[in-house]
JSON list of C-alpha atoms in Angstrom, two decimals:
[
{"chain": "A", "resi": 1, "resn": "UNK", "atom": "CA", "xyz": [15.90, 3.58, -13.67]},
{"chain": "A", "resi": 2, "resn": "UNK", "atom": "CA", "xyz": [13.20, 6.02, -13.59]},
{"chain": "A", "resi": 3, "resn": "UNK", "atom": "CA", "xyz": [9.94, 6.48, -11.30]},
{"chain": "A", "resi": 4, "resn": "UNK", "atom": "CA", "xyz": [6.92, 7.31, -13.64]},
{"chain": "A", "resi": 5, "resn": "UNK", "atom": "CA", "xyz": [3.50, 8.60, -11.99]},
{"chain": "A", "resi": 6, "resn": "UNK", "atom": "CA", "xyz": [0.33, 5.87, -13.65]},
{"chain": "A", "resi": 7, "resn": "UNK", "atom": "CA", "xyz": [-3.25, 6.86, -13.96]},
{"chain": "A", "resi": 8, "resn": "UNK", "atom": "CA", "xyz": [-5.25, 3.54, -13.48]},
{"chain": "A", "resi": 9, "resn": "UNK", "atom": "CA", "xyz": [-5.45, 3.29, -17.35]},
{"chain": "A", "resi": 10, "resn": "UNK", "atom": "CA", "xyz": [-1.73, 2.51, -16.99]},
{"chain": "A", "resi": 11, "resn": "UNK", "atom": "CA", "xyz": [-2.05, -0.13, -14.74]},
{"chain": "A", "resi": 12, "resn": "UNK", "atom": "CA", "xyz": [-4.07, -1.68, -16.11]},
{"chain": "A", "resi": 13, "resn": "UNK", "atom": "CA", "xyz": [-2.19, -2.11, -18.92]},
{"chain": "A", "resi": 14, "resn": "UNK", "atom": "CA", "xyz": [1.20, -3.67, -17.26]},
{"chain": "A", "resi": 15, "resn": "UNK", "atom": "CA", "xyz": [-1.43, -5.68, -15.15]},
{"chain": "A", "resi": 16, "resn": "UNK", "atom": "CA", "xyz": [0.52, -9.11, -15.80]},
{"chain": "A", "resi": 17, "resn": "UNK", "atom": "CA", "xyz": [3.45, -6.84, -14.54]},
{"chain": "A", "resi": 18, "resn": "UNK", "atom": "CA", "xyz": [1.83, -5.77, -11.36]},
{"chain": "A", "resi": 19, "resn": "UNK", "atom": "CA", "xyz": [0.78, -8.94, -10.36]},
{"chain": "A", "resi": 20, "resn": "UNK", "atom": "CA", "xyz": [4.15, -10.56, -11.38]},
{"chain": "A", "resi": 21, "resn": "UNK", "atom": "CA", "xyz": [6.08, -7.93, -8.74]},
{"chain": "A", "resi": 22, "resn": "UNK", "atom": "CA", "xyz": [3.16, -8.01, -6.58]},
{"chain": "A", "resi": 23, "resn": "UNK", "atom": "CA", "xyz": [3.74, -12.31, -6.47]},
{"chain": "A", "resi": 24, "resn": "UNK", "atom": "CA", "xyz": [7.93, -12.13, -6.06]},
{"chain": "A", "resi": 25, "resn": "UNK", "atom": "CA", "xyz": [7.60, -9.51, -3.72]},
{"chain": "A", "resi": 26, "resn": "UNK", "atom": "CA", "xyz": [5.05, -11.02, -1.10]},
{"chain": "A", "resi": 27, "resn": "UNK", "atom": "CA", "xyz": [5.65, -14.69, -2.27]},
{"chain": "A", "resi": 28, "resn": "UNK", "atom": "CA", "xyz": [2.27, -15.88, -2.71]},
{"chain": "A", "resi": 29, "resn": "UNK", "atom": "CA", "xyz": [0.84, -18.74, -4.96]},
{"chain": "A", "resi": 30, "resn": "UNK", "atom": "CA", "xyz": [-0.40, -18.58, -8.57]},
{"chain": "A", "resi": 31, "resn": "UNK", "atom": "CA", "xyz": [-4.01, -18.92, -7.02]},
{"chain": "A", "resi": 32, "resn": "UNK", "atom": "CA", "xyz": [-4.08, -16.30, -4.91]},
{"chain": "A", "resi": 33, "resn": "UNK", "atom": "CA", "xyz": [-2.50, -13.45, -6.93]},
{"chain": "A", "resi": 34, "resn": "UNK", "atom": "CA", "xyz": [-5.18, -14.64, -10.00]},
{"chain": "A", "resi": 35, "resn": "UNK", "atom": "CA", "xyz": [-7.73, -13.38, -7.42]},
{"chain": "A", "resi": 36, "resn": "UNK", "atom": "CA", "xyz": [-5.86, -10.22, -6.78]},
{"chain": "A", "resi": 37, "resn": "UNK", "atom": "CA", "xyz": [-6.20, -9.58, -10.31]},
{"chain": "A", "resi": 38, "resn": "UNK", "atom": "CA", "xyz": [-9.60, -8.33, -9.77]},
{"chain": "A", "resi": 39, "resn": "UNK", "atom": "CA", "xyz": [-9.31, -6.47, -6.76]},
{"chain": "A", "resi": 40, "resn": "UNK", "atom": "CA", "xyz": [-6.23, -4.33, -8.54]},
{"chain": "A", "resi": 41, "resn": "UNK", "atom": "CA", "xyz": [-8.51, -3.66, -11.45]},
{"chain": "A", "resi": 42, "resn": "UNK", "atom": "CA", "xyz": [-11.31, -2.41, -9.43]},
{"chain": "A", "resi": 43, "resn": "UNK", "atom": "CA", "xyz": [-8.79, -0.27, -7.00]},
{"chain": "A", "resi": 44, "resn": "UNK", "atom": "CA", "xyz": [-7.95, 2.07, -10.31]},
{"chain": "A", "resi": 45, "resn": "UNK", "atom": "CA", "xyz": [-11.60, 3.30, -10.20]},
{"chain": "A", "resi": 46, "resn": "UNK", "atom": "CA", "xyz": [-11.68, 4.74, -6.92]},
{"chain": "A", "resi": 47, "resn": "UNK", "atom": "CA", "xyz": [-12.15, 8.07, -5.36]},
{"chain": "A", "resi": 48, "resn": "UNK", "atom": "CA", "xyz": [-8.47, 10.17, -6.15]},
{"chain": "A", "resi": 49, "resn": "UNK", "atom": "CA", "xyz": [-7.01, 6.92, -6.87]},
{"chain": "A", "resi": 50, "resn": "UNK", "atom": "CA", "xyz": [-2.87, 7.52, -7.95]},
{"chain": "A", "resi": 51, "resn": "UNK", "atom": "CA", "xyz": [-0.40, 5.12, -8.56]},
{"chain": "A", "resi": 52, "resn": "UNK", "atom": "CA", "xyz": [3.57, 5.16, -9.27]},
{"chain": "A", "resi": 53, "resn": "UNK", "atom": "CA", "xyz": [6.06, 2.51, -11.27]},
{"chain": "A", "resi": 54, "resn": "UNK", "atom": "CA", "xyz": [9.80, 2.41, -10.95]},
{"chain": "A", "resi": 55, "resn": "UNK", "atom": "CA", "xyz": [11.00, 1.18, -15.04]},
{"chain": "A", "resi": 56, "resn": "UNK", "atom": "CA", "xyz": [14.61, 0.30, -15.69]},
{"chain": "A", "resi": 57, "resn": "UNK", "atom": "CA", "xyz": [16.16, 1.50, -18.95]},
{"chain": "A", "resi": 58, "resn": "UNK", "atom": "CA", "xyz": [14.05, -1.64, -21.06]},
{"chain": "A", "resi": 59, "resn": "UNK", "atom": "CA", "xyz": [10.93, -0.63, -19.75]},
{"chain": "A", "resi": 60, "resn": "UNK", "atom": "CA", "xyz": [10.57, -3.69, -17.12]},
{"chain": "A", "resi": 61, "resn": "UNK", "atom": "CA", "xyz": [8.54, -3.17, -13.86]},
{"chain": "A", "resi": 62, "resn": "UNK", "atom": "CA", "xyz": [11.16, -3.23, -10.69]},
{"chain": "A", "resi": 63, "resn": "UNK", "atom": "CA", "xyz": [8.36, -1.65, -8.48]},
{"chain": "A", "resi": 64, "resn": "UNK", "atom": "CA", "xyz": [5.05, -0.13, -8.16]},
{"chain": "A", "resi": 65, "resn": "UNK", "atom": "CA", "xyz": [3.06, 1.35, -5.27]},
{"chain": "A", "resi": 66, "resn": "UNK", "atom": "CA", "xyz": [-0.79, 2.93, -5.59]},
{"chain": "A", "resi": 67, "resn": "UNK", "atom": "CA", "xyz": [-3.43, 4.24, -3.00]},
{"chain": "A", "resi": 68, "resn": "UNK", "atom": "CA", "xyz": [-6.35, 6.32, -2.99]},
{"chain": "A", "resi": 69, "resn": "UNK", "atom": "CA", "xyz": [-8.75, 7.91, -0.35]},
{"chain": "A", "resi": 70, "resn": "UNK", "atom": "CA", "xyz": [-10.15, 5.49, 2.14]},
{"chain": "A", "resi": 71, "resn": "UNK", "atom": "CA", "xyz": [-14.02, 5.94, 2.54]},
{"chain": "A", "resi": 72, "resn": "UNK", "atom": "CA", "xyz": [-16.74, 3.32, 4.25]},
{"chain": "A", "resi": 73, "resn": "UNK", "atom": "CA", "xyz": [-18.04, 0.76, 2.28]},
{"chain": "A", "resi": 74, "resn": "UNK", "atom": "CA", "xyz": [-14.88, -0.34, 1.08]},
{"chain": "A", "resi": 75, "resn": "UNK", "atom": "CA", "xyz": [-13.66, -3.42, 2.76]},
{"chain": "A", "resi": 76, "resn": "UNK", "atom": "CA", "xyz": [-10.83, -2.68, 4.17]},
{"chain": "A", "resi": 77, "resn": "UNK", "atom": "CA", "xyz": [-11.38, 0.69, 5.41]},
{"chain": "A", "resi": 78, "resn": "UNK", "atom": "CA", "xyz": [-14.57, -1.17, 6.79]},
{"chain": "A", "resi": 79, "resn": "UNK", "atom": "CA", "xyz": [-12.28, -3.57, 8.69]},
{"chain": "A", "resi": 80, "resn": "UNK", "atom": "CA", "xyz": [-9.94, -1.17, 10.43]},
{"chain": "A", "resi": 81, "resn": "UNK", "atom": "CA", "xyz": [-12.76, 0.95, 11.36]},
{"chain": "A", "resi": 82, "resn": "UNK", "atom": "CA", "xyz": [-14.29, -1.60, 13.17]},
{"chain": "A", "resi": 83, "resn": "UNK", "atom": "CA", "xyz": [-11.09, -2.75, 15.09]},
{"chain": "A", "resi": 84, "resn": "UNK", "atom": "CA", "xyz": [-10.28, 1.20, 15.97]},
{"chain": "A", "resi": 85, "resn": "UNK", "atom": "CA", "xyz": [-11.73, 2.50, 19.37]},
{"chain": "A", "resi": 86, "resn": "UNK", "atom": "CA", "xyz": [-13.84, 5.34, 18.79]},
{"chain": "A", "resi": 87, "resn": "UNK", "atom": "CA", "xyz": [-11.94, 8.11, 19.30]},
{"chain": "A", "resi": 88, "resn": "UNK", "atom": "CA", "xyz": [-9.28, 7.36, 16.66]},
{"chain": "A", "resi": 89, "resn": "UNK", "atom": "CA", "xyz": [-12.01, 6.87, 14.22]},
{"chain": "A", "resi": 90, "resn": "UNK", "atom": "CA", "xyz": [-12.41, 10.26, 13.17]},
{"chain": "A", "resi": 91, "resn": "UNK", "atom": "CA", "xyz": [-8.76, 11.16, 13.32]},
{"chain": "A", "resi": 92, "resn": "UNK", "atom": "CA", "xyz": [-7.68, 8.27, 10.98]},
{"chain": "A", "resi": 93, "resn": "UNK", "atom": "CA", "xyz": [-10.26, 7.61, 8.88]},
{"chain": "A", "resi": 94, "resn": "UNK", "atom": "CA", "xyz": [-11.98, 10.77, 7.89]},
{"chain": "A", "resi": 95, "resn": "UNK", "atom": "CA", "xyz": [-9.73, 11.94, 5.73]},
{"chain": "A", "resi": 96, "resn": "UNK", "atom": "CA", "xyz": [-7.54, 9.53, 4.27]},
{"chain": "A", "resi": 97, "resn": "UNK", "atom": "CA", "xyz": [-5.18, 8.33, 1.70]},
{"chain": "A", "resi": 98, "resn": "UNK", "atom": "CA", "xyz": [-5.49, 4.28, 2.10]},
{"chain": "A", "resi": 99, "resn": "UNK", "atom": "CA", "xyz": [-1.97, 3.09, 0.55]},
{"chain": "A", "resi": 100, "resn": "UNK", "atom": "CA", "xyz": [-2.65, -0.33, -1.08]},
{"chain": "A", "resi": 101, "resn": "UNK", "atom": "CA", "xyz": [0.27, -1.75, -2.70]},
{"chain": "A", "resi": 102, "resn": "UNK", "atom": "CA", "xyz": [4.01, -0.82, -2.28]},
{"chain": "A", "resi": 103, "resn": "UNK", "atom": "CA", "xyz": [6.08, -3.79, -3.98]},
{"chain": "A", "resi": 104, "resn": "UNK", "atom": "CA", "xyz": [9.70, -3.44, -5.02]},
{"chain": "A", "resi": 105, "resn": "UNK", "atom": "CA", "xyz": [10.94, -6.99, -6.59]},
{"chain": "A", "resi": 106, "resn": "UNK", "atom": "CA", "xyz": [13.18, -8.73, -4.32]},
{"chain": "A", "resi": 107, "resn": "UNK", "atom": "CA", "xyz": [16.48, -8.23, -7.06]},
{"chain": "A", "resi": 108, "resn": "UNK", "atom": "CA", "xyz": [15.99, -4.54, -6.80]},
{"chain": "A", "resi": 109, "resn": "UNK", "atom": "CA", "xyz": [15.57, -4.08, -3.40]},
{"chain": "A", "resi": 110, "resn": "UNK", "atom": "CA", "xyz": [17.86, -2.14, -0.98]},
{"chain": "A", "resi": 111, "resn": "UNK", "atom": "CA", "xyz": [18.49, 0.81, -3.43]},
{"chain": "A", "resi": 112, "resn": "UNK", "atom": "CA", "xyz": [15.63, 3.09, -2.38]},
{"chain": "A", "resi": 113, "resn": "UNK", "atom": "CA", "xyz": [12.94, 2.50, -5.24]},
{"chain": "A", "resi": 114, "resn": "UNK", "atom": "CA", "xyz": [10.36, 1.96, -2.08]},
{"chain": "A", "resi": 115, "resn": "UNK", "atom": "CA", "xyz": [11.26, 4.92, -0.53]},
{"chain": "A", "resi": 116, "resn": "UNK", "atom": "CA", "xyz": [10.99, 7.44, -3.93]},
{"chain": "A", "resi": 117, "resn": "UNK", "atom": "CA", "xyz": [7.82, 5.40, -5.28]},
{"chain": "A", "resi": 118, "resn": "UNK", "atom": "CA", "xyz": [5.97, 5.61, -1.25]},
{"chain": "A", "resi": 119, "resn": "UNK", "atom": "CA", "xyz": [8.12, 9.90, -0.94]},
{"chain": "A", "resi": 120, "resn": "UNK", "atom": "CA", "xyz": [5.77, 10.38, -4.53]},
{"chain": "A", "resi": 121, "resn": "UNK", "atom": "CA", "xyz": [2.88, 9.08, -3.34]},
{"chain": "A", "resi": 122, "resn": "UNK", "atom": "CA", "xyz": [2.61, 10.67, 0.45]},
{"chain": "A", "resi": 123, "resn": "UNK", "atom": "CA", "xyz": [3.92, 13.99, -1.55]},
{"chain": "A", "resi": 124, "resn": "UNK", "atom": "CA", "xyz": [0.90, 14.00, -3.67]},
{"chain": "A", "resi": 125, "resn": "UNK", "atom": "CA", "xyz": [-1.76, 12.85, -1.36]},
{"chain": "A", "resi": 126, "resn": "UNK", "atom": "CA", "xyz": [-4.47, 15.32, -0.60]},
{"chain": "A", "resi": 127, "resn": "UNK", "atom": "CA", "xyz": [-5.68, 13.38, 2.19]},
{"chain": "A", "resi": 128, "resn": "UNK", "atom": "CA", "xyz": [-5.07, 14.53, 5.99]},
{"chain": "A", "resi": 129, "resn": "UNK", "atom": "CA", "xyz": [-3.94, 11.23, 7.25]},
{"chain": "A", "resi": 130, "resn": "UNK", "atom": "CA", "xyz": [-1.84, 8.23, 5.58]},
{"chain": "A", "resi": 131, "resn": "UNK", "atom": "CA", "xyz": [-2.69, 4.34, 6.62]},
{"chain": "A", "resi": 132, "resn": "UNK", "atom": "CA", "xyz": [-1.47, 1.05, 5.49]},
{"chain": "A", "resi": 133, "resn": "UNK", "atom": "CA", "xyz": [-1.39, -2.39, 6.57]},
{"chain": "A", "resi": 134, "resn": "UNK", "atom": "CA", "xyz": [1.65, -4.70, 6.62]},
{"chain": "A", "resi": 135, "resn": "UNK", "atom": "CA", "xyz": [2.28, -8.15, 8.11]},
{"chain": "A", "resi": 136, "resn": "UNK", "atom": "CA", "xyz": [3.68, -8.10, 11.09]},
{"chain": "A", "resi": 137, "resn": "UNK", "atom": "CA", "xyz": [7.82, -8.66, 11.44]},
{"chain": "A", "resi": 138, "resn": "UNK", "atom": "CA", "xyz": [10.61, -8.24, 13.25]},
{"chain": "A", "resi": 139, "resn": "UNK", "atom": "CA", "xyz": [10.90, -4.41, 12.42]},
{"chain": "A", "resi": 140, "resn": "UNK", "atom": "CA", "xyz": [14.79, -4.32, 12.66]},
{"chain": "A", "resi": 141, "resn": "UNK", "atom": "CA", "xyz": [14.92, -7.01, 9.89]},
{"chain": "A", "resi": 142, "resn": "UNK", "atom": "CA", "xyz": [12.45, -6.25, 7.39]},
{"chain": "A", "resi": 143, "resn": "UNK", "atom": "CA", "xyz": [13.15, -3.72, 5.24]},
{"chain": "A", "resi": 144, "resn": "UNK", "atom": "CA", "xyz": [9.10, -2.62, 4.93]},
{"chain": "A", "resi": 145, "resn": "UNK", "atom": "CA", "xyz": [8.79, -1.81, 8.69]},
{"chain": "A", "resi": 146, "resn": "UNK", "atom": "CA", "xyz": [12.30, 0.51, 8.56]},
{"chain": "A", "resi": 147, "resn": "UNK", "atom": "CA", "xyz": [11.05, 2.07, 5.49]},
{"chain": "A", "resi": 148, "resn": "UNK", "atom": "CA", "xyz": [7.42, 2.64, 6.95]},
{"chain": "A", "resi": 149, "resn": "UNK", "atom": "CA", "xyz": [8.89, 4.31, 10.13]},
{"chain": "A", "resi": 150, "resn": "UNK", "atom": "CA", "xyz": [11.30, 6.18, 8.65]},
{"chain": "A", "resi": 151, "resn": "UNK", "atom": "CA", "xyz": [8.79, 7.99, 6.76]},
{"chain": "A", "resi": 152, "resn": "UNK", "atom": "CA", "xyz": [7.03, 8.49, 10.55]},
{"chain": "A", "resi": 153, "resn": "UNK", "atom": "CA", "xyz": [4.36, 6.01, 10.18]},
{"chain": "A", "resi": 154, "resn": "UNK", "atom": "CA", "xyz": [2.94, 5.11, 14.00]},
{"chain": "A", "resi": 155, "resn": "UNK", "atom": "CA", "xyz": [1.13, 2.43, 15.18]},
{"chain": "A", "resi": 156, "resn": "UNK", "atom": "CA", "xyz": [-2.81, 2.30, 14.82]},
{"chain": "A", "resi": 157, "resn": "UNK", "atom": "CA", "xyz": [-3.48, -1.10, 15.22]},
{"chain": "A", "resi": 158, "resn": "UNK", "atom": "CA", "xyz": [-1.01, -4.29, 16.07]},
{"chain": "A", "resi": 159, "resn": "UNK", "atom": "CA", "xyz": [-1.40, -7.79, 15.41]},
{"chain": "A", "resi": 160, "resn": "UNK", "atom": "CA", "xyz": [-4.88, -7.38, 13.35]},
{"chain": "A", "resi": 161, "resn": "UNK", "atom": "CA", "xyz": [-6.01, -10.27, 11.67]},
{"chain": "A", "resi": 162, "resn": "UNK", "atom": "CA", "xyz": [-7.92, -9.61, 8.44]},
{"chain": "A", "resi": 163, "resn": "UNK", "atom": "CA", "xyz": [-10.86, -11.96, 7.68]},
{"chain": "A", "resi": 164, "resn": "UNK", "atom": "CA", "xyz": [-9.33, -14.60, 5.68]},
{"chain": "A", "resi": 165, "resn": "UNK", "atom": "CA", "xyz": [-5.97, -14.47, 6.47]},
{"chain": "A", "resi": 166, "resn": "UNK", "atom": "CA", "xyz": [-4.16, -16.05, 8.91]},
{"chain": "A", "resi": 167, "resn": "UNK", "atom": "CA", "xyz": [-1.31, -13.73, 9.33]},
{"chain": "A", "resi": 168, "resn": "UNK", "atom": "CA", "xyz": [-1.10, -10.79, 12.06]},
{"chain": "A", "resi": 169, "resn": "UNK", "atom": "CA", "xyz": [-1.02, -7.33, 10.73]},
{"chain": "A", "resi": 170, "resn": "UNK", "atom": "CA", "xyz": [-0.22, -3.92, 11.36]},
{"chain": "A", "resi": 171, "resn": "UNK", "atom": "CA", "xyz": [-2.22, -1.08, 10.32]},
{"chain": "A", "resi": 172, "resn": "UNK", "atom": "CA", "xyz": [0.71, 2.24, 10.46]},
{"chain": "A", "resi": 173, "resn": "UNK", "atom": "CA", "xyz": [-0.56, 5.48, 9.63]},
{"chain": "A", "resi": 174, "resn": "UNK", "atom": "CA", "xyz": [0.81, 9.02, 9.79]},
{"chain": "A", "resi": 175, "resn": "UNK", "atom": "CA", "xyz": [-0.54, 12.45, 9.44]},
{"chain": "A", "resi": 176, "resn": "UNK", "atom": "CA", "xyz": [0.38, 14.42, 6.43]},
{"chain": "A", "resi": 177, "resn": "UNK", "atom": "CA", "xyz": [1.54, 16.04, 4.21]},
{"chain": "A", "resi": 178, "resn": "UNK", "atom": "CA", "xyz": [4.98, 14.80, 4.38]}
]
């Protein structure tokens, strides 16, 4: 098993794989992840945009993760600023590295793929500040929310709910580097 760094031009080419992981690891329909398809794509054009892939010894995807900085007019970083009072604003948002996507595929979970693909990516983040969203869960069962706070990520914002879905979220973010 080894962790490879991706430019989006990689990516893009294991696409299919991305979204395959992407759909075992958060369990959502055929529908929605053909949707997602887009939104990946366009993510590998933005602003300092990096991305990681964890390959066993045949080359198969077991996990990817990818980010890149946050800045207004994106939709998400849109959303969050909108929720955040003021004052945390300018801490959180100014300067940071928005992680997107940090999927391991369920099989290879538990041996620490998610914590050297999300180490790689807070390591070589420029950015002051680190934020993600995740749904909200029991944090001393799933193995997202230990991982996330092991790595120091704080609360920002609790039980968010994004336009269009249904599920509470948390938005975690920490200061960096590492």
């Amino acid at each position: 098993m080894r962790l490879v760094r991706w430019r989006g031009e990689d990516l893009l080419a294991r696409l299919d794989d991305v979204i395959a992981v992407y759909g075992e690891a958060m369990g959502y329909s055929v529908q929605l992840l053909q949707t997602r398809r887009g939104y990946v794509a366009g993510h590998t054009r933005r602003e300092s945009f990096q991305a990681v892939a964890t390959l066993d010894d045949e080359d198969n995807l077991l996990g990817f993760g990818y980010g890149y900085r946050g800045t207004s007019g994106q939709w998400w970083h849109d959303q969050v600023r909108n929720a955040l009072r003021r004052e945390h604003r300018k801490y959180w948002l100014s300067n940071c590295f928005e992680l997107v996507e940090l999927h391991v595929r369920p099989h290879a979970q538990g041996h620490g793929i998610g914590a050297r693909q999300l180490h790689d990516l807070l390591t070589n983040a420029p950015q002051q500040t680190a934020l993600l969203s995740t749904p909200e869960a029991p944090e001393d069962t799933s193995r997202a929310w230990r991982l996330y706070r092991r790595f120091g990520f704080v609360d920002v914002l609790r039980h968010f709910n994004f336009p269009g879905d249904d599920r509470p979220f948390a938005v975690l973010g920490r200061q960096l580097p590492l």
